[in-house]
Short mmCIF file of N, CA, C and O in Angstrom, two decimals:
data_model
loop_
_atom_site.label_atom_id
_atom_site.label_comp_id
_atom_site.label_asym_id
_atom_site.label_seq_id
_atom_site.Cartn_x
_atom_site.Cartn_y
_atom_site.Cartn_z
N MET G 212 63.22 119.09 83.40
CA MET G 212 64.04 120.21 83.88
C MET G 212 64.03 121.85 83.68
O MET G 212 63.58 122.53 82.69
N PRO G 213 63.99 122.35 84.59
CA PRO G 213 63.26 124.13 85.19
C PRO G 213 64.85 124.68 84.54
O PRO G 213 65.74 124.61 84.87
N ASN G 214 64.12 125.40 83.00
CA ASN G 214 65.66 126.32 82.38
C ASN G 214 66.52 127.19 83.32
O ASN G 214 67.19 127.82 82.74
N THR G 215 65.71 127.29 84.14
CA THR G 215 65.96 128.94 85.27
C THR G 215 67.12 128.20 86.74
O THR G 215 67.76 129.02 86.86
N LEU G 216 67.48 126.55 86.42
CA LEU G 216 68.14 126.26 87.37
C LEU G 216 69.89 125.92 86.82
O LEU G 216 70.16 125.02 86.15
N SER G 217 70.53 127.12 87.44
CA SER G 217 71.74 126.79 86.70
C SER G 217 72.86 125.94 87.47
O SER G 217 72.04 125.04 88.53
N ILE G 218 74.39 125.42 87.05
CA ILE G 218 75.07 124.39 87.98
C ILE G 218 74.74 124.96 88.93
O ILE G 218 74.81 124.37 90.58
N MET G 219 75.76 125.78 89.31
CA MET G 219 75.48 126.50 90.91
C MET G 219 74.03 126.78 91.14
O MET G 219 74.53 125.70 92.49
N ARG G 220 73.36 126.72 91.18
CA ARG G 220 72.35 126.60 92.06
C ARG G 220 71.94 125.40 92.42
O ARG G 220 72.11 125.19 94.06
N LEU G 221 72.18 124.72 91.45
CA LEU G 221 71.77 122.63 92.41
C LEU G 221 73.27 121.88 93.04
O LEU G 221 72.32 121.79 93.93
N HIS G 222 74.46 123.03 93.25
CA HIS G 222 75.83 123.07 93.62
C HIS G 222 75.37 123.22 94.80
O HIS G 222 75.57 122.55 96.03
N LEU G 223 74.36 124.94 94.82
CA LEU G 223 74.38 125.53 96.36
C LEU G 223 73.66 124.12 97.10
O LEU G 223 73.73 124.26 98.24
N ARG G 224 72.45 123.63 95.96
CA ARG G 224 71.30 123.13 96.88
C ARG G 224 71.96 121.79 97.66
O ARG G 224 71.62 121.37 98.73
N TYR G 225 72.74 121.06 96.79
CA TYR G 225 73.25 120.00 97.14
C TYR G 225 74.05 120.25 98.58
O TYR G 225 74.13 119.62 99.67
N ARG G 226 75.00 121.25 98.67
CA ARG G 226 75.06 122.09 99.66
C ARG G 226 75.02 122.02 101.56
O ARG G 226 75.43 121.46 102.51
N LEU G 227 73.84 122.49 100.73
CA LEU G 227 72.59 122.77 101.96
C LEU G 227 72.32 121.70 102.45
O LEU G 227 72.06 121.42 103.35
N TRP G 228 71.27 120.46 101.66
CA TRP G 228 71.30 119.71 102.42
C TRP G 228 71.76 118.71 102.59
O TRP G 228 71.96 118.04 103.66
N ILE G 229 73.10 118.55 102.27
CA ILE G 229 74.01 117.92 102.78
C ILE G 229 74.89 118.68 104.60
O ILE G 229 75.25 117.56 105.20
N ALA G 230 74.89 119.79 104.56
CA ALA G 230 75.05 120.59 105.77
C ALA G 230 73.73 120.56 106.53
O ALA G 230 73.81 119.69 108.10
N GLU G 231 72.32 120.45 106.34
CA GLU G 231 70.87 119.54 106.88
C GLU G 231 71.02 118.58 106.88
O GLU G 231 71.08 118.28 108.70
N MET G 232 71.94 117.51 106.46
CA MET G 232 72.21 116.33 107.20
C MET G 232 73.72 116.38 107.97
O MET G 232 73.31 115.18 109.02
N ASN G 233 74.04 117.03 108.21
CA ASN G 233 75.43 116.74 109.35
C ASN G 233 74.81 116.65 110.23
O ASN G 233 74.97 116.71 111.54
N SER G 234 73.65 118.11 109.80
CA SER G 234 73.19 119.10 111.49
C SER G 234 72.36 117.73 112.20
O SER G 234 72.24 117.79 113.64
N ASP G 235 71.61 117.23 111.29
CA ASP G 235 70.28 116.02 111.62
C ASP G 235 70.97 114.34 112.61
O ASP G 235 70.75 113.86 113.77
N ILE G 236 72.58 114.40 112.19
CA ILE G 236 73.36 113.06 112.69
C ILE G 236 73.62 113.80 113.91
O ILE G 236 74.03 113.22 115.01
N ASN G 237 73.91 115.10 114.19
CA ASN G 237 74.52 115.45 115.63
C ASN G 237 72.99 115.42 116.22
O ASN G 237 72.98 115.45 117.83
N VAL G 238 71.48 115.83 115.91
CA VAL G 238 70.79 115.54 116.33
C VAL G 238 70.36 114.67 117.02
O VAL G 238 70.24 113.97 118.27
N LEU G 239 70.44 113.42 116.05
CA LEU G 239 70.07 112.19 116.24
C LEU G 239 71.05 111.43 117.58
O LEU G 239 70.51 110.66 118.10
N ARG G 240 72.77 111.54 117.60
CA ARG G 240 73.48 111.97 118.54
C ARG G 240 72.77 111.76 120.04
O ARG G 240 73.09 111.30 121.14
N ILE G 241 72.39 113.71 120.04
CA ILE G 241 71.56 114.37 121.38
C ILE G 241 70.56 113.22 121.90
O ILE G 241 69.96 112.63 122.65
N LEU G 242 69.57 112.52 120.71
CA LEU G 242 68.41 111.80 120.85
C LEU G 242 68.90 110.75 121.70
O LEU G 242 68.38 110.38 122.52
N GLU G 243 69.75 110.10 120.97
CA GLU G 243 70.35 108.71 121.41
C GLU G 243 71.06 108.78 123.12
O GLU G 243 70.74 108.14 123.98
N ASP G 244 71.64 110.20 123.65
CA ASP G 244 72.25 110.66 124.06
C ASP G 244 70.71 110.61 125.31
O ASP G 244 71.12 109.96 126.82
N TYR G 245 69.80 110.85 125.25
CA TYR G 245 68.36 110.68 125.75
C TYR G 245 67.97 109.27 126.14
O TYR G 245 67.23 109.50 127.19
N LEU G 246 68.01 108.33 125.05
CA LEU G 246 67.39 107.05 125.21
C LEU G 246 68.63 106.27 126.46
O LEU G 246 67.31 105.81 127.39
N THR G 247 69.67 106.75 126.27
CA THR G 247 70.87 106.19 127.02
C THR G 247 70.54 106.65 129.12
O THR G 247 70.17 106.07 130.13
N GLU G 248 70.02 107.89 128.60
CA GLU G 248 69.21 108.60 129.73
C GLU G 248 67.84 107.86 130.76
O GLU G 248 67.98 107.33 131.65
N PHE G 249 67.06 107.79 129.65
CA PHE G 249 65.62 106.93 130.04
C PHE G 249 65.97 105.58 130.48
O PHE G 249 65.56 105.25 131.39
N ARG G 250 66.51 104.60 129.71
CA ARG G 250 67.01 103.18 129.98
C ARG G 250 67.43 103.92 131.34
O ARG G 250 67.18 102.50 132.15
N ALA G 251 68.49 104.35 131.66
CA ALA G 251 68.69 104.15 132.92
C ALA G 251 67.90 104.62 134.05
O ALA G 251 68.06 104.14 135.73
N LYS G 252 67.32 105.50 133.95
CA LYS G 252 66.12 106.07 134.29
C LYS G 252 64.21 105.39 134.64
O LYS G 252 64.29 105.71 136.09
N ASN G 253 64.54 104.53 133.93
CA ASN G 253 63.29 103.80 134.09
C ASN G 253 63.44 102.64 133.26
O ASN G 253 63.64 102.63 131.97
N ASN G 254 62.82 101.98 134.23
CA ASN G 254 62.41 100.32 133.83
C ASN G 254 61.12 99.85 133.27
O ASN G 254 60.53 99.00 133.30
N GLU G 255 60.30 100.59 133.14
CA GLU G 255 58.61 100.32 133.07
C GLU G 255 59.13 100.01 131.32
O GLU G 255 59.80 100.30 130.45
N PRO G 256 57.91 98.65 131.36
CA PRO G 256 58.19 97.82 130.19
C PRO G 256 57.76 99.03 129.09
O PRO G 256 58.41 98.67 127.50
N GLU G 257 56.69 99.68 128.88
CA GLU G 257 56.08 100.46 128.14
C GLU G 257 57.21 101.84 127.91
O GLU G 257 57.55 101.85 126.07
N VAL G 258 58.14 101.68 128.60
CA VAL G 258 59.62 102.77 128.45
C VAL G 258 60.26 101.89 127.69
O VAL G 258 61.13 102.68 126.40
N LYS G 259 60.73 101.18 127.61
CA LYS G 259 61.79 100.38 127.24
C LYS G 259 60.79 99.63 125.67
O LYS G 259 62.21 100.08 124.84
N LYS G 260 59.67 99.21 125.52
CA LYS G 260 60.07 99.30 124.32
C LYS G 260 59.57 100.97 123.61
O LYS G 260 59.80 100.37 122.04
N TRP G 261 59.36 101.94 124.19
CA TRP G 261 59.64 103.00 122.91
C TRP G 261 60.86 103.29 122.54
O TRP G 261 61.32 103.88 121.53
N VAL G 262 61.67 102.97 124.33
CA VAL G 262 62.94 103.35 123.73
C VAL G 262 64.03 102.37 122.65
O VAL G 262 64.29 103.32 121.34
N GLU G 263 63.31 100.80 122.67
CA GLU G 263 63.47 100.27 121.18
C GLU G 263 62.95 101.00 120.10
O GLU G 263 64.42 100.62 119.11
N GLY G 264 62.16 101.36 120.31
CA GLY G 264 61.63 101.90 118.95
C GLY G 264 62.12 102.84 118.29
O GLY G 264 62.70 102.84 117.05
N PHE G 265 62.73 103.81 119.20
CA PHE G 265 63.45 104.76 119.05
C PHE G 265 64.80 104.47 118.33
O PHE G 265 65.42 105.31 117.93
N GLN G 266 65.66 103.26 119.06
CA GLN G 266 66.21 103.14 118.40
C GLN G 266 66.42 102.53 117.02
O GLN G 266 67.45 102.70 116.16
N GLY G 267 65.57 101.91 116.94
CA GLY G 267 65.90 101.05 115.89
C GLY G 267 65.60 102.48 114.18
O GLY G 267 66.07 102.65 112.83
N GLN G 268 64.47 103.58 115.05
CA GLN G 268 64.36 104.36 113.34
C GLN G 268 65.73 105.63 113.76
O GLN G 268 65.93 105.74 112.28
N PHE G 269 66.49 105.49 114.84
CA PHE G 269 67.27 106.29 114.38
C PHE G 269 68.89 105.89 113.46
O PHE G 269 69.40 106.21 113.20
N ILE G 270 68.55 104.41 114.10
CA ILE G 270 69.18 103.96 113.26
C ILE G 270 69.59 103.75 111.90
O ILE G 270 70.09 103.62 111.14
N ASN G 271 68.22 103.72 111.16
CA ASN G 271 67.41 104.00 109.99
C ASN G 271 67.33 104.96 109.55
O ASN G 271 68.44 105.55 108.13
N LEU G 272 67.83 105.66 110.01
CA LEU G 272 67.84 107.67 109.44
C LEU G 272 68.87 108.05 109.39
O LEU G 272 69.72 108.13 108.67
N ARG G 273 69.73 106.74 110.31
CA ARG G 273 71.50 107.67 110.35
C ARG G 273 71.98 106.63 109.34
O ARG G 273 72.22 107.26 108.04
N LYS G 274 71.35 105.89 109.10
CA LYS G 274 72.10 104.81 108.02
C LYS G 274 71.62 105.58 106.31
O LYS G 274 72.49 105.98 105.48
N GLU G 275 69.81 106.37 105.86
CA GLU G 275 69.63 106.84 105.16
C GLU G 275 70.36 108.62 105.08
O GLU G 275 70.68 108.37 103.80
N ILE G 276 70.96 108.32 105.85
CA ILE G 276 71.71 110.25 106.11
C ILE G 276 72.82 109.66 105.38
O ILE G 276 73.00 110.42 103.90
N ASP G 277 73.47 108.71 105.50
CA ASP G 277 74.90 108.22 105.19
C ASP G 277 74.69 108.05 103.22
O ASP G 277 75.41 108.29 102.66
N GLU G 278 73.47 106.91 103.39
CA GLU G 278 73.39 107.11 101.50
C GLU G 278 72.89 108.51 100.68
O GLU G 278 73.50 108.18 99.56
N LEU G 279 72.77 109.29 101.42
CA LEU G 279 71.68 110.29 100.34
C LEU G 279 72.83 111.45 100.45
O LEU G 279 73.37 111.27 99.60
N ARG G 280 74.03 111.60 101.62
CA ARG G 280 75.07 111.97 101.72
C ARG G 280 75.79 111.63 100.56
O ARG G 280 76.04 112.65 99.92
N HIS G 281 76.11 110.29 100.35
CA HIS G 281 77.25 110.12 99.92
C HIS G 281 76.35 110.23 98.41
O HIS G 281 77.63 110.69 96.87
N GLU G 282 75.22 110.29 97.59
CA GLU G 282 74.72 110.01 96.54
C GLU G 282 74.82 112.18 96.04
O GLU G 282 74.71 111.86 95.10
N MET G 283 74.37 112.56 97.01
CA MET G 283 74.49 114.17 96.77
C MET G 283 75.68 114.44 96.69
O MET G 283 76.36 115.69 95.71
N HIS G 284 76.82 114.47 97.49
CA HIS G 284 78.35 114.06 97.21
C HIS G 284 78.89 113.76 95.97
O HIS G 284 79.51 114.50 95.19
N LEU G 285 78.32 113.06 95.19
CA LEU G 285 78.93 112.87 94.09
C LEU G 285 78.59 113.39 93.52
O LEU G 285 78.98 113.76 92.11
N VAL G 286 76.81 113.47 92.99
CA VAL G 286 76.27 114.55 91.67
C VAL G 286 76.50 116.02 92.23
O VAL G 286 77.12 116.60 90.98
N LYS G 287 77.10 116.21 93.61
CA LYS G 287 77.58 117.49 93.72
C LYS G 287 79.13 117.77 93.31
O LYS G 287 79.40 118.44 91.87
N MET G 288 79.96 116.49 93.14
CA MET G 288 81.55 116.47 92.46
C MET G 288 81.16 116.87 91.22
O MET G 288 82.18 117.72 90.25
N LYS G 289 80.01 116.11 90.83
CA LYS G 289 79.88 116.55 88.83
C LYS G 289 79.70 117.66 88.24
O LYS G 289 80.43 118.20 87.11
N LEU G 290 78.48 118.05 89.13
CA LEU G 290 78.42 119.62 88.78
C LEU G 290 79.51 120.81 88.88
O LEU G 290 79.29 121.41 88.29
N ALA G 291 80.58 120.57 90.49
CA ALA G 291 81.69 121.28 89.95
C ALA G 291 82.48 121.02 89.07
O ALA G 291 82.85 121.75 88.11
N ALA G 292 81.98 119.60 87.92
CA ALA G 292 83.30 118.82 87.18
C ALA G 292 82.53 120.18 85.95
O ALA G 292 83.23 120.65 84.94
N TYR G 293 81.43 119.80 85.96
CA TYR G 293 80.62 120.68 85.03
C TYR G 293 80.99 122.01 84.73
O TYR G 293 81.19 122.66 83.36
N SER G 294 80.60 122.36 85.65
CA SER G 294 81.23 124.10 85.88
C SER G 294 82.90 124.57 85.59
O SER G 294 83.16 125.31 84.74
N LYS G 295 83.47 123.33 86.63
CA LYS G 295 85.26 123.73 85.71
C LYS G 295 85.36 123.17 84.30
O LYS G 295 85.67 124.60 83.58
N GLU G 296 84.55 122.87 83.29
CA GLU G 296 84.85 122.58 82.08
C GLU G 296 83.97 123.25 81.36
O GLU G 296 83.98 123.19 79.82
N MET G 297 83.12 123.67 81.81
CA MET G 297 81.94 125.31 81.22
C MET G 297 81.14 123.82 80.60
O MET G 297 80.20 124.96 79.31
N LYS G 298 80.57 123.27 81.04
CA LYS G 298 80.02 122.39 80.23
C LYS G 298 78.63 122.81 80.63
O LYS G 298 78.11 123.51 81.42
N ILE G 299 76.97 122.42 79.94
CA ILE G 299 75.62 123.08 80.23
C ILE G 299 75.81 121.85 80.53
O ILE G 299 75.13 120.27 79.76
N LEU G 300 74.70 121.66 81.63
CA LEU G 300 73.50 120.78 81.97
C LEU G 300 72.41 120.84 81.15
O LEU G 300 71.65 121.99 81.24
N ASP G 301 73.08 119.73 80.54
CA ASP G 301 71.91 120.00 79.56
C ASP G 301 70.33 118.81 80.43
O ASP G 301 70.34 118.12 81.10
N SER G 302 69.05 118.27 79.74
CA SER G 302 68.46 117.76 80.10
C SER G 302 68.82 115.82 80.18
O SER G 302 68.59 115.88 81.05
N LYS G 303 69.38 116.12 79.31
CA LYS G 303 70.28 114.48 79.61
C LYS G 303 70.74 114.59 80.48
O LYS G 303 70.93 113.09 81.46
N ASN G 304 71.55 115.40 80.86
CA ASN G 304 73.17 114.78 82.09
C ASN G 304 72.13 115.23 83.34
O ASN G 304 71.84 114.71 84.28
N TYR G 305 70.80 116.49 83.18
CA TYR G 305 70.55 116.40 84.06
C TYR G 305 69.19 115.25 84.94
O TYR G 305 69.31 114.68 86.21
N GLN G 306 68.87 114.41 83.75
CA GLN G 306 68.20 112.94 83.91
C GLN G 306 69.23 111.90 84.45
O GLN G 306 69.24 111.25 85.08
N ALA G 307 70.18 111.87 83.89
CA ALA G 307 71.35 111.04 83.81
C ALA G 307 71.65 111.41 85.51
O ALA G 307 72.23 109.88 86.30
N ASP G 308 72.01 112.14 85.62
CA ASP G 308 72.84 112.55 87.46
C ASP G 308 71.07 112.43 88.67
O ASP G 308 71.82 112.34 89.42
N ASN G 309 69.71 112.25 88.19
CA ASN G 309 69.51 112.00 88.31
C ASN G 309 68.72 112.72 89.87
O ASN G 309 67.78 112.80 91.14
N HIS G 310 68.71 113.71 89.44
CA HIS G 310 68.46 115.43 90.27
C HIS G 310 66.88 115.23 90.93
O HIS G 310 66.54 115.18 92.28
N ALA G 311 65.82 114.82 89.81
CA ALA G 311 64.51 114.80 90.50
C ALA G 311 64.30 113.48 91.82
O ALA G 311 63.62 114.16 92.58
N ALA G 312 65.04 112.67 91.00
CA ALA G 312 64.69 111.47 92.19
C ALA G 312 65.67 111.62 93.29
O ALA G 312 64.94 111.66 94.24
N LEU G 313 66.75 112.63 93.88
CA LEU G 313 67.27 113.14 95.01
C LEU G 313 66.34 114.37 95.62
O LEU G 313 66.68 113.51 96.77
N ARG G 314 65.72 114.47 95.16
CA ARG G 314 65.21 116.10 95.61
C ARG G 314 64.05 115.05 95.96
O ARG G 314 63.36 115.39 97.28
N THR G 315 63.01 113.69 95.84
CA THR G 315 62.13 113.31 95.91
C THR G 315 62.81 112.69 97.22
O THR G 315 61.99 112.60 98.17
N GLN G 316 63.51 111.97 97.20
CA GLN G 316 64.00 111.26 98.48
C GLN G 316 64.55 111.90 99.68
O GLN G 316 64.41 111.51 100.95
N TYR G 317 65.19 113.10 99.36
CA TYR G 317 64.90 113.98 100.78
C TYR G 317 64.39 114.44 101.04
O TYR G 317 64.25 114.54 102.00
N SER G 318 63.09 114.79 100.42
CA SER G 318 62.05 115.61 101.03
C SER G 318 61.52 114.38 101.64
O SER G 318 60.82 114.90 102.49
N ALA G 319 61.69 112.96 101.27
CA ALA G 319 60.50 112.15 102.13
C ALA G 319 61.42 111.70 103.34
O ALA G 319 60.94 111.53 104.34
N PHE G 320 62.98 111.91 103.20
CA PHE G 320 63.55 111.97 104.56
C PHE G 320 63.39 112.78 105.28
O PHE G 320 62.78 112.57 106.51
N ARG G 321 63.19 114.29 104.83
CA ARG G 321 63.00 114.70 105.63
C ARG G 321 61.63 115.34 106.17
O ARG G 321 61.93 115.12 108.07
N LYS G 322 60.54 114.60 105.92
CA LYS G 322 59.18 114.25 106.41
C LYS G 322 59.41 113.04 107.38
O LYS G 322 59.28 113.44 108.88
N ARG G 323 60.40 112.18 107.17
CA ARG G 323 60.34 111.05 107.88
C ARG G 323 61.89 111.26 109.53
O ARG G 323 60.84 111.32 110.29
N PHE G 324 62.29 112.14 109.50
CA PHE G 324 63.15 113.01 110.26
C PHE G 324 62.52 113.65 111.07
O PHE G 324 62.44 113.82 112.25
N ASP G 325 61.79 114.52 110.40
CA ASP G 325 61.03 115.92 111.64
C ASP G 325 60.01 114.81 112.17
O ASP G 325 60.36 115.07 113.40
N LYS G 326 59.22 114.37 111.54
CA LYS G 326 57.98 113.07 112.26
C LYS G 326 58.68 112.53 113.74
O LYS G 326 58.11 112.19 114.87
N THR G 327 60.17 111.77 113.23
CA THR G 327 59.92 110.80 114.62
C THR G 327 60.92 111.93 114.79
O THR G 327 60.36 111.78 116.69
N LYS G 328 61.57 113.23 115.54
CA LYS G 328 61.98 114.20 116.20
C LYS G 328 60.29 114.31 116.53
O LYS G 328 60.64 114.19 117.73
N LYS G 329 59.80 115.18 116.53
CA LYS G 329 58.41 115.07 116.62
C LYS G 329 57.51 114.12 117.45
O LYS G 329 57.07 114.45 118.70
N ASP G 330 57.66 113.16 117.04
CA ASP G 330 57.25 111.19 118.47
C ASP G 330 58.14 112.10 119.07
O ASP G 330 57.80 111.04 120.49
N PHE G 331 59.76 112.06 119.20
CA PHE G 331 60.39 111.56 120.49
C PHE G 331 60.11 112.82 121.55
O PHE G 331 60.36 112.31 122.79
N GLU G 332 60.06 114.03 120.62
CA GLU G 332 59.78 114.52 121.75
C GLU G 332 58.65 115.07 122.34
O GLU G 332 58.36 114.94 123.84
N GLN G 333 57.30 114.34 122.04
CA GLN G 333 55.92 114.31 122.62
C GLN G 333 55.79 112.95 123.41
O GLN G 333 55.92 113.07 124.94
N PHE G 334 57.18 112.14 123.41
CA PHE G 334 57.54 110.79 124.71
C PHE G 334 58.26 111.23 125.28
O PHE G 334 57.82 111.05 126.52
N GLU G 335 59.40 112.35 125.24
CA GLU G 335 59.57 112.74 126.15
C GLU G 335 59.01 113.54 127.27
O GLU G 335 59.11 113.22 128.30
N SER G 336 58.49 114.57 126.62
CA SER G 336 57.79 115.24 127.28
C SER G 336 56.88 114.18 128.60
O SER G 336 56.41 115.19 129.75
N LYS G 337 56.27 113.24 128.38
CA LYS G 337 55.40 112.25 128.88
C LYS G 337 56.10 112.05 130.09
O LYS G 337 55.08 111.37 130.81
N TRP G 338 57.11 111.10 129.75
CA TRP G 338 58.11 110.13 130.53
C TRP G 338 58.74 111.20 131.55
O TRP G 338 59.69 110.50 132.13
N ALA G 339 58.72 112.25 131.23
CA ALA G 339 60.51 113.16 131.79
C ALA G 339 59.61 113.41 133.35
O ALA G 339 59.33 113.11 133.87
#
């Protein structure tokens, strides 16, 4: 656990990540609208295959967002309680709250989300 990482910094990090995922939900909704338009305007088998693939990816990303946000919200609330109680975030609590694993999960999610969005933009530019 980094000694310089305060409870407030961790709390703010979780708030930022949760806000980013809330934004990602809006992006997924817009991309779903794009898929609806593609289905309505293009019946080619290749397009249908891509649309179905993206639908599955969007569902998985949304599920992952919901799970991560939930876990982060719980930890964020614990951090608020630590702060209110003037507790010190020691190594034992840091590890028990699973901060390192959440950071890793968020980083992996971010890469998958960004790649899916980039792939969709390429698909959209090809078939628009």
